[in-house]
XYZ file of C-alpha atoms in Angstrom:
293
model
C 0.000 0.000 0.000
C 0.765 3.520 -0.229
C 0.802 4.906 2.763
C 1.067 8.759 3.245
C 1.616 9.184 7.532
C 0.408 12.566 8.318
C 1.009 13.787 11.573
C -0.958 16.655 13.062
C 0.624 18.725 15.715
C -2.251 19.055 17.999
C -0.635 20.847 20.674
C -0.760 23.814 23.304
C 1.120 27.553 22.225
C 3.955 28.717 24.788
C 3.129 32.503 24.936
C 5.836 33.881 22.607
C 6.921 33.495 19.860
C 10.856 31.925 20.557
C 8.530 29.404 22.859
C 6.332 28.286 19.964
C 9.707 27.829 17.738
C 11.086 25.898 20.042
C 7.994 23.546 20.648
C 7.444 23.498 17.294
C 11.107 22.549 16.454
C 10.239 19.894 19.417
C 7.218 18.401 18.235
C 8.240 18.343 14.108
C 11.214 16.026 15.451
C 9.084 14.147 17.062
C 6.668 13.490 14.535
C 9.823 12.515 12.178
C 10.461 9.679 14.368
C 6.617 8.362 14.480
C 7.101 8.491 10.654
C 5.342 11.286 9.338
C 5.861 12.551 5.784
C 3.832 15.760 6.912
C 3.328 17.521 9.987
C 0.768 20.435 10.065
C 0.622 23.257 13.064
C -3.199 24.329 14.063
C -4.000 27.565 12.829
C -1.804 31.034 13.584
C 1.123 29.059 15.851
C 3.294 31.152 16.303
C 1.077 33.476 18.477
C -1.351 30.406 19.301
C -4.617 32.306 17.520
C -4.249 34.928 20.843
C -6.474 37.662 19.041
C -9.139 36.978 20.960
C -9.959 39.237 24.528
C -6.899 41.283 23.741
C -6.392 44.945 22.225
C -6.280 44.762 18.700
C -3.164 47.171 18.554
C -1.753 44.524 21.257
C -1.592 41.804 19.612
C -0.902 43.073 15.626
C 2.455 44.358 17.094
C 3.007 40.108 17.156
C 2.576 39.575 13.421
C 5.609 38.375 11.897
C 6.657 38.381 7.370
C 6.080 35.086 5.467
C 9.883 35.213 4.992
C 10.659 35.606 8.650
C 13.486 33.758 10.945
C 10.331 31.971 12.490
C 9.100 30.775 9.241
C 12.312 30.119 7.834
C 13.518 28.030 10.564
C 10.360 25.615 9.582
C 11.967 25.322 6.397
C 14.948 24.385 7.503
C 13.807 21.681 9.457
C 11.832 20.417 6.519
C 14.936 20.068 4.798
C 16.903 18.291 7.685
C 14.346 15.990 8.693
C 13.330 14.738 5.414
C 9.627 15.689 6.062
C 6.969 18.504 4.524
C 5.930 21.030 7.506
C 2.859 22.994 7.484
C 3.971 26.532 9.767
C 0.776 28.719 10.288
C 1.537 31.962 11.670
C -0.423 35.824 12.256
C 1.606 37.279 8.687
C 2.192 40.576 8.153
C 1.522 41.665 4.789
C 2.619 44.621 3.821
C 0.330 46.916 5.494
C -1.835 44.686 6.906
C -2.135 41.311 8.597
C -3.216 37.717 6.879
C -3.922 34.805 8.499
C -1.559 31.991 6.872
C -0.454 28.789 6.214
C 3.058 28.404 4.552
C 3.901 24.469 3.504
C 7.883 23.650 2.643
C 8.259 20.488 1.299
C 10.859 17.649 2.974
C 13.663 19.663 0.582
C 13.169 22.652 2.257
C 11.403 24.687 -0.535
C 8.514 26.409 -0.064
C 5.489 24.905 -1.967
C 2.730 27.242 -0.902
C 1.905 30.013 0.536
C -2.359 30.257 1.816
C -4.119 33.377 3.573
C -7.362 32.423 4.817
C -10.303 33.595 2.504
C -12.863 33.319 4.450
C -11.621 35.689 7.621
C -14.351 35.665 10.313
C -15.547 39.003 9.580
C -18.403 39.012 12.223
C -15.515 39.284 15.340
C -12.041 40.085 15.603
C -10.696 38.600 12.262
C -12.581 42.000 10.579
C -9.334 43.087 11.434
C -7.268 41.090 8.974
C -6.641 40.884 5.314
C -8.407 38.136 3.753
C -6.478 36.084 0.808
C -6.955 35.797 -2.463
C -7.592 32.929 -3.785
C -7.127 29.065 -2.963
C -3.677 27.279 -4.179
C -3.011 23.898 -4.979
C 0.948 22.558 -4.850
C 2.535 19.233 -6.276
C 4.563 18.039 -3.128
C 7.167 15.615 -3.676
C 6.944 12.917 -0.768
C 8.470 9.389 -0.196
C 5.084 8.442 -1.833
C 5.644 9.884 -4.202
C 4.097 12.952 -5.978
C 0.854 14.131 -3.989
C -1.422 17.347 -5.322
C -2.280 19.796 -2.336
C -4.463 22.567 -1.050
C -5.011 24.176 1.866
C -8.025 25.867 3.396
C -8.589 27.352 7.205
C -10.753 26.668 10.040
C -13.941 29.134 8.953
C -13.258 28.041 5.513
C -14.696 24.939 6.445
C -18.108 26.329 6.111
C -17.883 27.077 2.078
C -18.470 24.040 0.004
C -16.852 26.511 -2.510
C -13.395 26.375 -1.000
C -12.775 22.720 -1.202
C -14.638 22.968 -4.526
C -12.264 24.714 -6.125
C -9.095 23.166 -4.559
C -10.803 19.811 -5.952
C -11.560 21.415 -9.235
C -7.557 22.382 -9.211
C -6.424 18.548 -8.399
C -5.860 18.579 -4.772
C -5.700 15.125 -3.644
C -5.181 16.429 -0.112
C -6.233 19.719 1.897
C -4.922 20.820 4.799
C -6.767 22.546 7.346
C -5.333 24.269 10.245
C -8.130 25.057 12.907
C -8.325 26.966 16.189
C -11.915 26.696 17.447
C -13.791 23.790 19.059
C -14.303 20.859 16.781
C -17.833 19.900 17.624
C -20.231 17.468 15.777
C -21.456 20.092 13.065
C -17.784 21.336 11.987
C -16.855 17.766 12.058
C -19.853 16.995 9.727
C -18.543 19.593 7.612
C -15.093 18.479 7.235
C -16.608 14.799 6.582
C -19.462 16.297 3.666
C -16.418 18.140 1.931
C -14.264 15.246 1.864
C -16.998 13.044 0.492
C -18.302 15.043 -1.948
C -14.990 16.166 -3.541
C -13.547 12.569 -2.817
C -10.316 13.925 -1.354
C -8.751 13.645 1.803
C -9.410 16.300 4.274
C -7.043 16.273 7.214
C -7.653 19.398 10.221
C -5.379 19.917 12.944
C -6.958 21.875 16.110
C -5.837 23.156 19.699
C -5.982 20.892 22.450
C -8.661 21.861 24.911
C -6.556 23.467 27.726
C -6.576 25.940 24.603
C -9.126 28.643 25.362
C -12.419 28.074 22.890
C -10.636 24.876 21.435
C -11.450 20.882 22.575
C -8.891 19.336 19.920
C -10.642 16.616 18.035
C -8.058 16.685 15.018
C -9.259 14.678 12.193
C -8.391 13.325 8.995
C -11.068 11.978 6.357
C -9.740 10.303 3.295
C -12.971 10.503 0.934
C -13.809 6.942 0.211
C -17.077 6.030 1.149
C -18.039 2.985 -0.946
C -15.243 -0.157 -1.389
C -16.292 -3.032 -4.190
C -15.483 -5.308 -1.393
C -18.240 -4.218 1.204
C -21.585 -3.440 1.172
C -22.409 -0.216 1.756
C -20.756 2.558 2.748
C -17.344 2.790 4.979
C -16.754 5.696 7.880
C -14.336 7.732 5.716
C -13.217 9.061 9.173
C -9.374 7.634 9.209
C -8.323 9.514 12.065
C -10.331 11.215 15.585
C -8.320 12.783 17.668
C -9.321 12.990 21.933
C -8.968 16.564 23.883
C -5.541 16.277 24.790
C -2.546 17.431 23.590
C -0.393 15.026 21.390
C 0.897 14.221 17.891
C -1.177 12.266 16.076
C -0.729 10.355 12.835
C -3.141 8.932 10.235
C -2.126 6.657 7.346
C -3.356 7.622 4.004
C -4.116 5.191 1.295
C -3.392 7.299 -1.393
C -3.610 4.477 -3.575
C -7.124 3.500 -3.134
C -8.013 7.083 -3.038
C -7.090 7.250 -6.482
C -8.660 4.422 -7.805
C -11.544 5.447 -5.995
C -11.706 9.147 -7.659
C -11.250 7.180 -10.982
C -14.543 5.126 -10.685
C -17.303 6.837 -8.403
C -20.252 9.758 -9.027
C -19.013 12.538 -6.960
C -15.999 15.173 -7.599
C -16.520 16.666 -11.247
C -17.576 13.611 -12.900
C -21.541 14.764 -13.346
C -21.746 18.519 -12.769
C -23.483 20.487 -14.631
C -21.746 24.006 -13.971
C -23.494 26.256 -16.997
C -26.691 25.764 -14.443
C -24.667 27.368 -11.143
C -24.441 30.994 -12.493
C -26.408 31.902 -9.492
C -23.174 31.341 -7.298
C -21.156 34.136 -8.740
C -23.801 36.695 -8.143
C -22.558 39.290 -5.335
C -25.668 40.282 -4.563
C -26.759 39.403 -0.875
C -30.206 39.574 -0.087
C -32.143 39.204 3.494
C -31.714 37.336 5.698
C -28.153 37.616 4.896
C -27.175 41.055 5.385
C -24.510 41.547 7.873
C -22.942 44.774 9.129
C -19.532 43.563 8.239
C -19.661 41.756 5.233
C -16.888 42.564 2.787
C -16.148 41.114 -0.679
């Protein structure tokens, strides 16, 4: 089989930013030795998502450049260890502030670079830049070649986010989280996997994290096996509350036979009859004081 180990770095922030390094250092090491061919932080590491209850001049003084020492060091370590690292950190962006995933593969080289589209606009996260657009990288593994994309946390909630990384080959999305994984969001993460047939893998605080309960997951996509009769829990991985690395196994080979034979994905769309989705116009009872395009 081929077996993609993804570990997810469900773990607790330190309080600065040298702390976080230094765990983070820690814990990619540690998920070298349990095997991993990826490790993923949760979402904004390296200030631990601490926007939240704070002044919002406080805590944009901690935003650090995609091409900091911090980020930089995670590409490094990619490159020593042999192993793809997913850094997430609270990126300043010229002006302004983006909430952002940056994924080196295992030679050190920086594959992607993802600001969260769908900033939570209704709270704090008004105060951030949202990105652009969603990205989909080729990353070079011991598995071979694998096609990602990355989405975060409130991302979740848009069928159109995984819909487009599936429409631009993803195989794989990664989906750094900081809020509490409860049976809804965790039905979310399980409907976009299945209908996109992709793996969906979501790495979360622990719960001594304020607003967070863990619950990492990974879903791989593949509901139906010619071998069983009816459908399979495409849930691969459920993490508990506690802090800890944990790994899942992909099968990225029976992933791809599945997304070569079954219904969902792009085989039977009918997109000339979803013009309605591009319209900007927002009508009641959707109007929100903060909505922004």
């Amino acid at each position: 089989m081929n077996l993609l180990k993804i570990a997810l770095l469900q773990i607790a922030p330190c309080g600065t930013l040298s702390g976080n390094l230094e765990k983070g250092i820690k814990c990619c090491k540690k998920a070298k030795e349990m095997g991993a061919d990826i490790a993923l932080f949760p979402e904004m590491w390296s200030n631990g998502y601490n926007i939240y209850d704070r002044p919002v001049d406080e805590w944009k003084k901690e935003a650090i450049p995609a091409n900091s020492d911090f980020v930089n060091s995670f590409g490094n370590l990619a490159k020593e260890l042999n192993m793809a690292i997913g850094i997430t950190l609270l990126e300043k962006y010229d002006k302004n502030l983006r909430n952002t995933l940056v994924l080196f593969d295992r030679f050190g080289e920086r594959k992607l670079t993802y600001a969260k589209v769908h900033t939570c606009d209704f709270d704090v996260e008004r105060n951030l830049t949202p990105g652009e657009d969603f990205y989909v990288a080729t990353l070079d593994t011991d598995c071979g070649q694998v096609e990602i994309g990355a989405m975060i946390c409130y991302d979740r909630e848009f069928p159109e986010s995984a819909r487009i990384l599936m429409l631009k080959g993803a195989e794989l999305i990664l989906v750094p989280n900081a809020c509490p994984m409860e049976i809804n969001r965790l039905s979310q993460l399980r409907g976009r996997a299945y209908e996109n047939m992709l793996a969906i893998a979501t790495c979360n605080y622990p719960k001594d994290v304020p607003d967070c309960n863990g619950g990492s997951s990974v879903f791989d996509g593949v509901a139906y096996l010619p071998e069983s009769e009816g459908s399979r829990d495409t849930c691969i991985l459920q993490a508990g509350e506690k802090e800890d690395i944990y790994i899942a196994e992909l099968d990225l080979n029976q992933l791809r036979n599945y997304r070569q034979k079954e219904v969902h994905g792009n085989a039977y769309r009918h997109p000339k009859k979803y013009t309605l989705l591009t319209d900007t116009k927002i009508n009641r009872p959707f109007i929100r004081a903060y909505h922004r395009d």
